[in-house]
XYZ file of C-alpha atoms in Angstrom:
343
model
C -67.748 -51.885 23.958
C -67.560 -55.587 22.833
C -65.526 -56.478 20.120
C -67.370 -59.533 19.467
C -68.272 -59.701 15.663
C -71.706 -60.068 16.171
C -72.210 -56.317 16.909
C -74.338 -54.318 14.776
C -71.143 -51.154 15.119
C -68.265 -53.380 13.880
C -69.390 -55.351 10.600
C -66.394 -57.688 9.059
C -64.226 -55.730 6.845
C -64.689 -55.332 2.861
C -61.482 -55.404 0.278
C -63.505 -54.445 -3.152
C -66.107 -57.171 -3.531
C -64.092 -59.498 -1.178
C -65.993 -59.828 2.115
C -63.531 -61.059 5.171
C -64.744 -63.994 7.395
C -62.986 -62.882 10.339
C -61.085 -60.191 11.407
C -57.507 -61.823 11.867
C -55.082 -61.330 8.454
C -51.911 -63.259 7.668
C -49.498 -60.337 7.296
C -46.878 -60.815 4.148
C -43.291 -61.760 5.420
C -40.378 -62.337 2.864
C -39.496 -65.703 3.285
C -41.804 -67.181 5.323
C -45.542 -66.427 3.952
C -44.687 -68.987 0.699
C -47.886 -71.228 -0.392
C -47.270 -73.942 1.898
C -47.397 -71.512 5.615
C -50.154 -69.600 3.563
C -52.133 -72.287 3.162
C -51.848 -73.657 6.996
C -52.997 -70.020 8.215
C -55.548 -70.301 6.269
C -57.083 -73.583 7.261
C -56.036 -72.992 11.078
C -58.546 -69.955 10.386
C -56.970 -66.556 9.004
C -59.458 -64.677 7.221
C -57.074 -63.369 4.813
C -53.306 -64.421 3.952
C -50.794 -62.227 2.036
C -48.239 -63.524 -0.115
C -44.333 -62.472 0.309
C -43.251 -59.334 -1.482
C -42.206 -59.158 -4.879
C -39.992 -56.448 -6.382
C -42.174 -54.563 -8.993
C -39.151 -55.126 -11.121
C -40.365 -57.797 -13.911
C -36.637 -58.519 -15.345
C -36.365 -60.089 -12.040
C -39.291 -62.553 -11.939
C -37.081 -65.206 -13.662
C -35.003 -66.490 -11.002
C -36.483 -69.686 -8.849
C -37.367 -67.407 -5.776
C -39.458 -64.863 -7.838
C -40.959 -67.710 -9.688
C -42.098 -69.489 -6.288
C -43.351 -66.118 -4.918
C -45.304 -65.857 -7.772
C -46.952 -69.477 -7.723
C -50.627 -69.481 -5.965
C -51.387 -72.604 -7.987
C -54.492 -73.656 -5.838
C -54.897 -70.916 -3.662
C -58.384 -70.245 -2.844
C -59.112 -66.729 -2.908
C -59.226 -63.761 -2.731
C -55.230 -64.055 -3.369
C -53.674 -61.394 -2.601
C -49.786 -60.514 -4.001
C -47.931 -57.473 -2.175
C -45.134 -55.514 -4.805
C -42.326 -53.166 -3.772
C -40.616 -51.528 -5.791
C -40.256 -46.942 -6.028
C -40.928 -46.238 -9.273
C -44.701 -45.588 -10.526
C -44.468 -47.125 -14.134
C -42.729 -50.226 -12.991
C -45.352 -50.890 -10.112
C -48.379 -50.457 -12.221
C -47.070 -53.025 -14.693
C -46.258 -55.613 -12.163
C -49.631 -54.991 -10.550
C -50.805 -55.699 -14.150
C -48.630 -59.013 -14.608
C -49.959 -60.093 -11.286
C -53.576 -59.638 -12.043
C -52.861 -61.511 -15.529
C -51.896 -64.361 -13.253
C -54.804 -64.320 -10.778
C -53.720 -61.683 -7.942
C -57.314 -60.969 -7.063
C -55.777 -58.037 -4.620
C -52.880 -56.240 -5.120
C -50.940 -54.813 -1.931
C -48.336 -52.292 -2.314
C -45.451 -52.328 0.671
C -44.417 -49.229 2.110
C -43.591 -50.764 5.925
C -41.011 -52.931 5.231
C -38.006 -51.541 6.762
C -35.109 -54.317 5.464
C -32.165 -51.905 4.583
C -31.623 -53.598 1.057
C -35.509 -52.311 0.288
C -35.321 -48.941 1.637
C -31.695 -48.167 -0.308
C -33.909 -48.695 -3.218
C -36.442 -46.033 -2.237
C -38.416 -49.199 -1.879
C -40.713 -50.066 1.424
C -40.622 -47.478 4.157
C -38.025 -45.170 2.203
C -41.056 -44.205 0.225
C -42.751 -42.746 3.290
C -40.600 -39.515 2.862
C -41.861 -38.611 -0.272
C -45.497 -38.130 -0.144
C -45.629 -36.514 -3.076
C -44.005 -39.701 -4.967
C -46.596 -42.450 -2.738
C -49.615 -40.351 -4.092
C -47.576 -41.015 -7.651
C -47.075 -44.528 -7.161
C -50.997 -45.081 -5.752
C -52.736 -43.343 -8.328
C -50.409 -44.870 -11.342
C -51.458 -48.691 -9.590
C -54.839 -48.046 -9.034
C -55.449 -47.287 -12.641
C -53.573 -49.526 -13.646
C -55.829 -52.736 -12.196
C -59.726 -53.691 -11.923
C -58.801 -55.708 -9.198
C -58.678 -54.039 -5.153
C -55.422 -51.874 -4.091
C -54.185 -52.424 -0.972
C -51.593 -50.724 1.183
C -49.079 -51.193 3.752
C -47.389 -49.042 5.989
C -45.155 -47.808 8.883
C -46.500 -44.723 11.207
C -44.325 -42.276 9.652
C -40.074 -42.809 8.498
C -39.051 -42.183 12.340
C -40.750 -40.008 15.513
C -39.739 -36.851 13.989
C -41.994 -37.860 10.848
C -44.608 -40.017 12.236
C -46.669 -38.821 9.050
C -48.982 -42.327 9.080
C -52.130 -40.156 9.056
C -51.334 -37.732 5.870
C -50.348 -40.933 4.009
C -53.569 -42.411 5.166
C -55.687 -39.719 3.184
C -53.316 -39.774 -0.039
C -54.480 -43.819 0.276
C -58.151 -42.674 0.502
C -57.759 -40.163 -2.394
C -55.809 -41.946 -4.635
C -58.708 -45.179 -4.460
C -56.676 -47.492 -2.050
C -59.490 -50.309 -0.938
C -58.007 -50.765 3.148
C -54.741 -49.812 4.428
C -52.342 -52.043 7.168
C -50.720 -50.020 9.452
C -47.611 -51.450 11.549
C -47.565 -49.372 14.504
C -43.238 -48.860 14.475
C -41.409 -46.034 12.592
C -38.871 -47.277 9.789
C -36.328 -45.978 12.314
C -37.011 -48.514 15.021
C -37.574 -51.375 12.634
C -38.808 -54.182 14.895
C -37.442 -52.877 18.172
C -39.317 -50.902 21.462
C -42.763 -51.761 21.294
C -45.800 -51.109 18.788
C -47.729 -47.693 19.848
C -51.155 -48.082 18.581
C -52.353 -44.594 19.278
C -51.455 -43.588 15.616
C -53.303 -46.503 14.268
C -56.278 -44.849 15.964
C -55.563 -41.317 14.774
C -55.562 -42.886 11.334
C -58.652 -45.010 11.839
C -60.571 -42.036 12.632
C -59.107 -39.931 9.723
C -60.011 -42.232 7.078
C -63.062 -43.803 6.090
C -61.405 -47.156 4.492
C -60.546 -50.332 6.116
C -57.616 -50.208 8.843
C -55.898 -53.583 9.730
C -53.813 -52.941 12.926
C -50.268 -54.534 13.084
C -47.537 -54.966 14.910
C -46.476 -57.222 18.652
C -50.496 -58.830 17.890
C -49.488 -62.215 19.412
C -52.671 -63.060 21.152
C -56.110 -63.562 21.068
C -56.592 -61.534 24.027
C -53.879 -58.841 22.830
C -55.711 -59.063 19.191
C -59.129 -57.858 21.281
C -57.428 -55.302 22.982
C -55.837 -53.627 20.046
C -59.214 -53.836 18.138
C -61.063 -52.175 21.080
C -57.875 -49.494 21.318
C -58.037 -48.197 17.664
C -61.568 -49.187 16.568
C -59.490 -51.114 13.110
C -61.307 -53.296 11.519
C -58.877 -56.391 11.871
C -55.756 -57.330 13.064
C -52.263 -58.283 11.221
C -50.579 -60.913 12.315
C -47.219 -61.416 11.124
C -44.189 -62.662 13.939
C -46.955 -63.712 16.125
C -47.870 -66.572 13.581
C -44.358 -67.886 13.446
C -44.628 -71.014 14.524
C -48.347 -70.471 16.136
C -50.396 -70.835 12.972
C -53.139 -71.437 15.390
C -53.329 -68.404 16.749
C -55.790 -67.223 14.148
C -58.216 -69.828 14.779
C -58.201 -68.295 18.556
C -58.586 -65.062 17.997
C -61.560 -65.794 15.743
C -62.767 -67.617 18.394
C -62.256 -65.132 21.104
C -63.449 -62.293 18.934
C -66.614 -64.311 18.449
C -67.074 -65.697 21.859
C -65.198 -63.858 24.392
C -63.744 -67.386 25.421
C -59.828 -68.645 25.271
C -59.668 -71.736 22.895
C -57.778 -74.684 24.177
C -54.148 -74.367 22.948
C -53.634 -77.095 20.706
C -52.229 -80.879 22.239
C -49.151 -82.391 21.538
C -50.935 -84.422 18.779
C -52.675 -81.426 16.960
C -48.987 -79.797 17.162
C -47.785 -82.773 15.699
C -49.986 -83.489 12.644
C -49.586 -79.821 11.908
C -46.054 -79.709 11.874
C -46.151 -83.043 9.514
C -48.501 -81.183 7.124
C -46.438 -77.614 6.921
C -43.174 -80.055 6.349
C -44.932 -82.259 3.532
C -45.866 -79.211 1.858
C -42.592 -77.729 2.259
C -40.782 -80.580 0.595
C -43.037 -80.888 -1.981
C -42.854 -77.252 -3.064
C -39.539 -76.497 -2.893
C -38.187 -80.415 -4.053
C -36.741 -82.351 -1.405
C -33.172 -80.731 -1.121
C -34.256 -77.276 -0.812
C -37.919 -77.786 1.523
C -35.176 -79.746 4.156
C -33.841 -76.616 4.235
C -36.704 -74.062 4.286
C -37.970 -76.265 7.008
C -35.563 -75.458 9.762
C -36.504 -72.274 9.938
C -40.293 -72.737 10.669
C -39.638 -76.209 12.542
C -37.376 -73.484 14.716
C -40.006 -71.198 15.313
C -42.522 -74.120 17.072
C -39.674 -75.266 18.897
C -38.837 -71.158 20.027
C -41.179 -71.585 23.323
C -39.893 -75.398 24.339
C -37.511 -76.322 27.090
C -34.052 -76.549 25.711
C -35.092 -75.226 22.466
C -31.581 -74.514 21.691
C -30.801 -77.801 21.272
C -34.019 -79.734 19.770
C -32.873 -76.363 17.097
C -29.157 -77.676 16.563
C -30.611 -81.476 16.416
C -33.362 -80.921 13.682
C -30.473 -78.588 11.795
C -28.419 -81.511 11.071
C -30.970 -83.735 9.719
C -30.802 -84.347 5.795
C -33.749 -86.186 4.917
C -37.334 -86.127 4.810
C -38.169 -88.833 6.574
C -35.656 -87.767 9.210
C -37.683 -84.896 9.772
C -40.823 -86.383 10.039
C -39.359 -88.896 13.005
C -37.649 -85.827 14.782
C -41.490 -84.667 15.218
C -43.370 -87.715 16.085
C -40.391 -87.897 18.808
C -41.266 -84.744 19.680
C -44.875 -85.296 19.880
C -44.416 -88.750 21.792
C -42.207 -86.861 24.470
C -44.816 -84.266 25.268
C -47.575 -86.530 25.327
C -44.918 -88.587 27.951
C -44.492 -85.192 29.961
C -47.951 -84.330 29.653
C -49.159 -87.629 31.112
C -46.752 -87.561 33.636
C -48.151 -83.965 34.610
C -51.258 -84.851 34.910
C -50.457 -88.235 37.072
C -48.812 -86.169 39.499
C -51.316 -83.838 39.765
């Protein structure tokens, strides 16, 4: 079966009113899907980006992080704000403080598996109480006009691998498509992703299933559509660093072709927009910062990565930063050259 979009059997997924363009998703990661890397995955061609969690707990909201999480000043949308938090009351209001500032979906977390969340009865924790997730879904989808979204882990760990019974409580309680990461809570990010439970839940439910988890590929992003029959993929560690990949599994899905991986230039004048937007966002002292991270992740799959890492670490100013990368650039359009000489 081909898993191009142009067959009749697979139409591009529906949130509420919000028809998809594609079928590959920017999957929300605390501290790293800010504005600035949502707005790259977007242009490089996700069909939908997620913004970083928020604790449903308001009192909160007032410190600089909450604040930034909360920004989608110029966001195109459908923008779409994920909450976690364990208490039914508390998520319904912050799903309705979110709509009140433009959250045109609201996605509640119940896959993330960070310790500090799940002592909270936050994130995956909640996947042991299905009598307290049918609570919490029913109190949030009343609560809104806007589409309710969830995510979620197969089950807490392989002895409760209850993804699909969660699944139908989504369905029930008027959840609009549901992302499934294909781990336990138990094994966090380690073994690998199983996708046969995404299928099992696919063909238990009649809403939207976005398949997640080790996507980081246009050709893997096929596969695992053709495996489950979801209706897109997730792409969350896969997209560190490669915000192109969206734009090639798009065009894979599409064509059945393997897009050009980008040059060094393309690299380059992508890695100068994500850092301009990251300085102007967070100021200049604290974007310097946020940048090493990301500038870490394109540098994960380069020769001595190591130490282009510890060199770009030590660098203070903007304008440092921006040099470190046309270096870059310059010295893979040098190698490339060469390459292609000696061929």
């Amino acid at each position: 079966m081909s898993t191009h979009d142009s067959s009749p059997v697979t139409p591009l997924p529906r949130i509420g009113p919000y028809a998809l363009p594609n079928r590959a998703i920017l999957a929300p990661m605390a501290g790293v899907t800010d504005r600035p890397f949502r707005q790259l995955c977007r242009e490089l061609g996700a069909g939908l980006v997620v913004s970083e969690m928020v604790t449903a707990d308001s009192r909160l909201w007032h410190t600089r992080k909450s604040r930034q999480r909360l920004d989608h000043a110029g966001e195109p949308g459908p923008r779409d704000v994920q909450i976690a938090g364990g208490d039914p009351e508390m998520l319904a209001e912050a799903a309705r403080l979110n709509v009140a500032q433009g959250a045109e979906i609201v996605d509640i977390n119940m896959g993330c598996p960070a310790k500090k969340v799940c002592n909270k009865a936050a994130g995956s924790a909640l996947l042991r109480d299905e009598r307290l997730v049918a609570a919490i879904l029913e109190s949030v989808v009343a609560a809104v006009d806007v589409p309710v979204t969830l995510k979620i882990r197969t089950g807490w760990c392989s002895e409760s691998r209850n993804g699909i019974r969660v699944a139908q409580l989504a369905e029930a309680a008027g959840i609009q498509a549901l992302a499934v990461h294909g781990r336990t809570r138990e094994q966090r990010y380690r073994g690998d992703a199983e996708y046969d439970t995404i299928a099992a839940i696919k063909q238990a439910v009649s809403l939207p299933v976005f398949a997640n988890g080790d996507i980081d590929s246009a050709e893997k992003a096929a596969r695992v559509l053709d495996y489950t029959k979801a209706d897109a993929v997730m792409i969350g560690r896969g997209a560190q660093g490669n915000p192109w990949i969206f734009r090639e599994i798009e065009h894979y899905l599409r064509t059945g072709d393997t897009l050009a991986r980008p040059t060094p230039a393309e690299i380059a004048a992508v890695m100068h927009r994500h850092l301009e937007a990251l300085h102007a966002f967070y100021g200049e002292h604290m974007g310097v910062r946020i940048a090493r991270k990301h500038v870490g992740w394109y540098l994960a799959t380069r020769p001595q990565a190591a130490a282009l890492r510890a060199r770009f670490n030590v660098l203070e100013q903007p304008s440092a930063q921006h040099r470190f990368v046309d270096a870059l650039a310059h010295d893979a359009a040098t190698l490339a050259s060469n390459g292609s000489n000696a061929a």
